[in-house]
Coordinates of C-alpha atoms in Angstrom, one line a residue:
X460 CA 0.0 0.0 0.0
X461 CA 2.9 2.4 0.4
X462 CA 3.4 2.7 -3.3
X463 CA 0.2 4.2 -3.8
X464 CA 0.3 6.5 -0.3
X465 CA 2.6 9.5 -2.1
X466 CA 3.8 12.2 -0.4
X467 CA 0.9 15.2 -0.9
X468 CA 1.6 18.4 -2.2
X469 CA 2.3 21.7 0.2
X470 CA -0.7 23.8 -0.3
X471 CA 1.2 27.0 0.6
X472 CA 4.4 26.0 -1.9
X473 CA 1.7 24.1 -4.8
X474 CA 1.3 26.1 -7.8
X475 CA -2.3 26.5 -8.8
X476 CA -2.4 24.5 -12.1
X477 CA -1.0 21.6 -10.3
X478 CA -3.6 21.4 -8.4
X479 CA -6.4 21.8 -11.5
X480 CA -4.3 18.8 -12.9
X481 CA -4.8 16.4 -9.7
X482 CA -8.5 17.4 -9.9
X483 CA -8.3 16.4 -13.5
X484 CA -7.0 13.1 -13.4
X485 CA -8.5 11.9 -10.2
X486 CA -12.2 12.5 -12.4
X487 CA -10.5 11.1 -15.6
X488 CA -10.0 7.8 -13.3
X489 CA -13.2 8.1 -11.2
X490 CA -15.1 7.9 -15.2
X491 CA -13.1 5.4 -16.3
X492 CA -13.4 3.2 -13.4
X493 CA -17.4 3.4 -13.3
X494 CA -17.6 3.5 -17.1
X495 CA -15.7 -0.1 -16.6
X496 CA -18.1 -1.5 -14.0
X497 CA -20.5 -0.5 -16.0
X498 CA -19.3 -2.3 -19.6
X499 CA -19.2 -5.5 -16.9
X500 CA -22.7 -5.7 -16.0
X501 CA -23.7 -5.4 -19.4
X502 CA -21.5 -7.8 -21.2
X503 CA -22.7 -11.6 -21.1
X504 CA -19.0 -12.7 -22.0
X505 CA -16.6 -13.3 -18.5
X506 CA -13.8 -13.7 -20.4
X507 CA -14.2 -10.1 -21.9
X508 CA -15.0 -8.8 -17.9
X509 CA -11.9 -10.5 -16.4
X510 CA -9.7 -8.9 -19.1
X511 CA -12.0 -5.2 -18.2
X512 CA -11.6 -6.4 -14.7
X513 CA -7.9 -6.0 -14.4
X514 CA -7.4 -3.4 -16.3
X515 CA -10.1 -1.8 -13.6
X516 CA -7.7 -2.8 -10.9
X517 CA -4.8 -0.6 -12.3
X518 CA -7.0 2.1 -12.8
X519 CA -8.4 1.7 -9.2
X520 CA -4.9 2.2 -7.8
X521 CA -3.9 5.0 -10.3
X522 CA -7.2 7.1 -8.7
X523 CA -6.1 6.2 -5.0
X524 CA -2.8 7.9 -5.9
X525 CA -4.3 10.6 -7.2
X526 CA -6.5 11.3 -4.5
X527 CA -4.1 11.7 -2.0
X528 CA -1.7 13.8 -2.7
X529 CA -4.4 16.4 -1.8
X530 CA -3.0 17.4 2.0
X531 CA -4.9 16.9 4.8
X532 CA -4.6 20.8 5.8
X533 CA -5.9 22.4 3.0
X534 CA -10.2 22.7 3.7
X535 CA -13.0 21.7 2.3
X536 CA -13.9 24.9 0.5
X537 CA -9.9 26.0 -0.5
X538 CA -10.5 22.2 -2.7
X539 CA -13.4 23.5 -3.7
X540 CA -11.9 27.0 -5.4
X541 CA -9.7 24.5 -7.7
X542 CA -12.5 22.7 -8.7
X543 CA -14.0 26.0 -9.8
X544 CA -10.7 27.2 -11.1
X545 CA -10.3 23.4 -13.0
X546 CA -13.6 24.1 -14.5
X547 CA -13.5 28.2 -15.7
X548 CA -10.0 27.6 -17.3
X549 CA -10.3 24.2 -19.0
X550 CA -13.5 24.7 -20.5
X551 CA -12.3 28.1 -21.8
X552 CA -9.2 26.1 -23.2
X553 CA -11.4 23.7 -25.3
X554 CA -13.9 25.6 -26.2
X555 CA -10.9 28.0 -28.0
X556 CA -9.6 25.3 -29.8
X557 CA -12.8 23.8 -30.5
X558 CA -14.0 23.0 -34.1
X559 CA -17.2 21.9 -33.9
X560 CA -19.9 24.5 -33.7
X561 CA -22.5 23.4 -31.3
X562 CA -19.9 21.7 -28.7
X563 CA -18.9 25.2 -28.8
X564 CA -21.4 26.6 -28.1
X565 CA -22.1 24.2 -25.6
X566 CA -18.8 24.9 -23.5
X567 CA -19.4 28.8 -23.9
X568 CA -23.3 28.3 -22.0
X569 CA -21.7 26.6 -19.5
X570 CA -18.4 28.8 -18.8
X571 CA -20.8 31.5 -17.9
X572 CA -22.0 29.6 -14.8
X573 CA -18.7 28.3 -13.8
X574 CA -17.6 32.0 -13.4
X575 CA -20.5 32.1 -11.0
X576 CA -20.2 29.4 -9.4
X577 CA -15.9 30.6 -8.7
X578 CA -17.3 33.8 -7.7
X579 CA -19.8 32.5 -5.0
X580 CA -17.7 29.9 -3.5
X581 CA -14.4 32.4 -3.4
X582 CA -17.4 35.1 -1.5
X583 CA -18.3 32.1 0.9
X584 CA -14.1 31.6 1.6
X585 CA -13.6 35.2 1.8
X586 CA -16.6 35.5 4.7
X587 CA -16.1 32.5 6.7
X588 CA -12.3 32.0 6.8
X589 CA -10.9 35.6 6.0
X590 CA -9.3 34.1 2.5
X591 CA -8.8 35.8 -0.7
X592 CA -9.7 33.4 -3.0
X593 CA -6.7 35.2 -5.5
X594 CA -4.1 33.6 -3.7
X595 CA -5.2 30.3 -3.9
X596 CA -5.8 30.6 -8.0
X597 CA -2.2 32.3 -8.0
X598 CA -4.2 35.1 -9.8
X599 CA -4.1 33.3 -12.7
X600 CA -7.7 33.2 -13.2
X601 CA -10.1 36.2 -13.1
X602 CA -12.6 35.8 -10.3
X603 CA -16.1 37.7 -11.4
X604 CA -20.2 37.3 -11.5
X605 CA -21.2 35.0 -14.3
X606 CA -24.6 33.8 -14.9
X607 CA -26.4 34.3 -12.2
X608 CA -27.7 30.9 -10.0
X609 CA -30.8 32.1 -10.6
X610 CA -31.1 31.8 -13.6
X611 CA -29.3 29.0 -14.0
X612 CA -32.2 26.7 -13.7
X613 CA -33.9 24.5 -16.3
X614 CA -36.1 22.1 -17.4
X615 CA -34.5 18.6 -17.3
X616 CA -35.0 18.4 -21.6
X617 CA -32.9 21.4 -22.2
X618 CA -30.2 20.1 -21.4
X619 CA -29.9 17.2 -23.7
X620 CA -27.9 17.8 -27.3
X621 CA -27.2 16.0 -30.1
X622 CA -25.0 13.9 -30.0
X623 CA -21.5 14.6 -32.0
X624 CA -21.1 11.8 -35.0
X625 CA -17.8 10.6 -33.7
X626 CA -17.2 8.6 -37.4
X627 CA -16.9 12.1 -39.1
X628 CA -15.6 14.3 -35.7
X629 CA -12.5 15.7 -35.9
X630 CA -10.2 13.7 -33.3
X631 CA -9.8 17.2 -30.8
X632 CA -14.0 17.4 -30.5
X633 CA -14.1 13.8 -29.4
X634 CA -11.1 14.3 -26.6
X635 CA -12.9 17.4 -25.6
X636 CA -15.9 16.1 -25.1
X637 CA -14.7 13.2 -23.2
X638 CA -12.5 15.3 -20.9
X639 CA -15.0 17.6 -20.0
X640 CA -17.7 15.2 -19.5
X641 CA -15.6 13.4 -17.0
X642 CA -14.2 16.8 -15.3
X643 CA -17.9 18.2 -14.7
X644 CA -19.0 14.8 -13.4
X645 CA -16.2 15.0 -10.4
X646 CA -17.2 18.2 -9.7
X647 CA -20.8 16.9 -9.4
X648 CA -19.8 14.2 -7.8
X649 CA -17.9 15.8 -4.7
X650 CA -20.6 18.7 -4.7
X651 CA -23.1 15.5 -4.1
X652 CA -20.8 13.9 -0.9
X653 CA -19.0 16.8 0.3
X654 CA -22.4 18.7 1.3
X655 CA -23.6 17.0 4.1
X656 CA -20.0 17.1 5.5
X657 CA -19.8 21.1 5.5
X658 CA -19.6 22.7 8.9
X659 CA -22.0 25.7 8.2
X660 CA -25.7 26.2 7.3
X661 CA -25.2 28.9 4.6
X662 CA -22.1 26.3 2.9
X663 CA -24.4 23.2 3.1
X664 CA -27.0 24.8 0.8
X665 CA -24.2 26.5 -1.1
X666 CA -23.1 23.4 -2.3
X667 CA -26.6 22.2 -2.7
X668 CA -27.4 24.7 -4.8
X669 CA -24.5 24.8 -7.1
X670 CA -24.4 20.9 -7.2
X671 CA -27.7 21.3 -8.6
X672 CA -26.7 23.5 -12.1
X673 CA -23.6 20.5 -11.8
X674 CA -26.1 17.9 -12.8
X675 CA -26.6 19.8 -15.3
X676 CA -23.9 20.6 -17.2
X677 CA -23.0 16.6 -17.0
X678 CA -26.3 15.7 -18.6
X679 CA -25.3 18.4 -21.4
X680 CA -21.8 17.4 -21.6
X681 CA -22.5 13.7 -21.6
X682 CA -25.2 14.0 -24.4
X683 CA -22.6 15.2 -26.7
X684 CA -21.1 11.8 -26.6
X685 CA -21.7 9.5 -29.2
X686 CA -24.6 7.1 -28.2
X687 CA -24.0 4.8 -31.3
X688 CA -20.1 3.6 -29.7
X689 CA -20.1 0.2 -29.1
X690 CA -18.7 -0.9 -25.1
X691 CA -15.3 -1.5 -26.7
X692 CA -15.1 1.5 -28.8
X693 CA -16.3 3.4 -26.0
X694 CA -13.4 1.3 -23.7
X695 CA -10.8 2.5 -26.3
X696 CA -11.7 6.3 -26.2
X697 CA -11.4 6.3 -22.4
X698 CA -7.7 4.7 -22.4
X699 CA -7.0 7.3 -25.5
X700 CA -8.3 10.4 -23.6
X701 CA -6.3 9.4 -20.2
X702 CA -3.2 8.5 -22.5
X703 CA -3.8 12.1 -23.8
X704 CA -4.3 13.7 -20.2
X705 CA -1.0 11.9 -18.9
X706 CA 1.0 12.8 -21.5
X707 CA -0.3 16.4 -21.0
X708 CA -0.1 16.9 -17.4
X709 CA 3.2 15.7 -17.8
X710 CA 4.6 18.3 -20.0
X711 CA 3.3 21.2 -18.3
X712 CA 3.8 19.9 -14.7
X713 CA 6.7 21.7 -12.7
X714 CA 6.5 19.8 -9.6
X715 CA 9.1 17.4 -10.5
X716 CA 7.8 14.4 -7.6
X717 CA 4.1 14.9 -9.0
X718 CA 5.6 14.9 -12.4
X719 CA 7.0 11.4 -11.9
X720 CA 3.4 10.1 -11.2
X721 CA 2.3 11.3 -14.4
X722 CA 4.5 9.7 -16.2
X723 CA 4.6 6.7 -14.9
X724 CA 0.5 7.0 -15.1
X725 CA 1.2 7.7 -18.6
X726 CA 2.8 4.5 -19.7
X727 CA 0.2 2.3 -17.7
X728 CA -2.2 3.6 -19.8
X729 CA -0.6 3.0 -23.0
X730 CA -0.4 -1.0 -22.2
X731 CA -4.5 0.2 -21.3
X732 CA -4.9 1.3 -24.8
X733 CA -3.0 -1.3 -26.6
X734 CA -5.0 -3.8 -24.9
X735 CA -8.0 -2.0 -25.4
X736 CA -7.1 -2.1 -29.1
X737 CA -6.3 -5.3 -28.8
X738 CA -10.4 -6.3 -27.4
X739 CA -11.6 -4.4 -30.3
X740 CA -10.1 -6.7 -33.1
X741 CA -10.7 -9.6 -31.6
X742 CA -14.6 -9.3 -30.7
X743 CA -15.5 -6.6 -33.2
X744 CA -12.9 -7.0 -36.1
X745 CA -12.3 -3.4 -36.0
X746 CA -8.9 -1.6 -36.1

């Protein structure tokens, strides 16, 4: 167990972005691990789950690293300003490089509330604890009213797009899709557990509230996906897209013990893709 108990990073010493990234991949994991559970109680074949099922295993541990190298100092609600700061700057990052029109479009509707959402939590941080929310972005991002919460609300059927035809996509719109999906469900996700655990009335509802509109920019996000992938096709985009992250993290990381992990991450996932690759010629006949 000690090789997956790292060393966590100083939260006075971390540069911002490093933190974004640990945020990053410990969703990129989270998805991948329930997308895998979820391809094994739907598939009829146990020789096909058994090879899914290790491959879950690695994935498992990859997440547990990931998840604590988070110290045990740093609050509930300084996490939570990354999280906001994760999701204002990447989705500002794909949506500028993103080609298709109405993915686009759909990462500019959602930006809006991100801002707001950054905004609120850094008010909340600011009252409670004394904190300027600034330092903790390293002033990096700009921290300003968005959208309203108000008006964020909508009717569950608004939210669902069309999906993207992944046969004709350009290979950019599928990664972004897939990252985002999976970095707006862990912010959903910890929005849905960390609530209850908050030690003030006004926080509790805070994150009630906001992990509301969470819900749903993941059923937006997620409806962008193609619907028409097969289980393995789906299996290979996930290894691709954490192949991708890895690889990215690790050329823009500059702390050089967290920069380790990513590599190392990055070459378990490339025996993940090859195998994955591997699944989808022998079952499907596809390259």
């Amino acid at each position: 167990m000690k090789s997956i108990y790292p060393k966590p990073y100083n939260k006075n010493e971390v540069n911002p972005y490093t933190k974004t990234r640990i945020i990053l991949m410990n969703g990129t994991e989270y998805e991948a691990v329930w997308f895998s559970h979820q391809f094994s109680r739907h598939c009829p074949d146990n020789d096909l789950r058994r090879a899914v099922a290790i491959t879950r295993r690695i994935e498992q541990q990859q997440q547990k690293v990931i998840s604590v190298l988070k110290p045990v100092d740093e609050t509930i609600l300084e996490t939570t300003i990354s999280y906001e700061q994760l999701a204002v700057d990447l989705t500002s990052e794909l949506a500028k490089r993103e080609p298709n029109k109405e993915v686009k479009m759909a990462l500019d509707f959602t930006l809006l509330e991100d801002f707001d959402h950054l905004y609120r939590y850094s008010d909340l941080l600011e009252m409670e604890q004394g904190i300027h929310a600034e330092r903790l972005v390293g002033h990096y991002t700009e921290i300003m009213p968005g959208r309203p919460t108000i008006s964020e609300q909508r009717f569950p059927a608004d939210n669902i797009k069309k999906y993207v035809d992944f046969t004709t996509a350009d290979p950019i719109t599928k990664l972004n899709v897939a990252i985002i999906t999976a970095a707006e469900q862990q912010t959903m996700n910890y929005y849905m557990n960390i609530a209850g655990f908050y030690q003030s009335d006004l926080g509790r509802s805070l994150y009630q509230e906001i992990g509301l509109i969470e819900e749903q920019h993941v059923t937006q996000y997620g409806s962008l996906l193609d619907t028409r992938l097969t289980w393995l096709e789906n299996l290979l985009l996930h290894e691709y897209t954490e192949c991708y992250l890895y690889y990215s993290c690790y050329e823009d990381e500059t702390d050089a013990h967290i920069k380790q992990i990513w590599e190392q991450h990055f070459h378990e996932e490339i025996a993940h893709l090859h195998q994955a690759a591997n699944l989808l010629k022998k079952y499907e006949k596809k390259e």
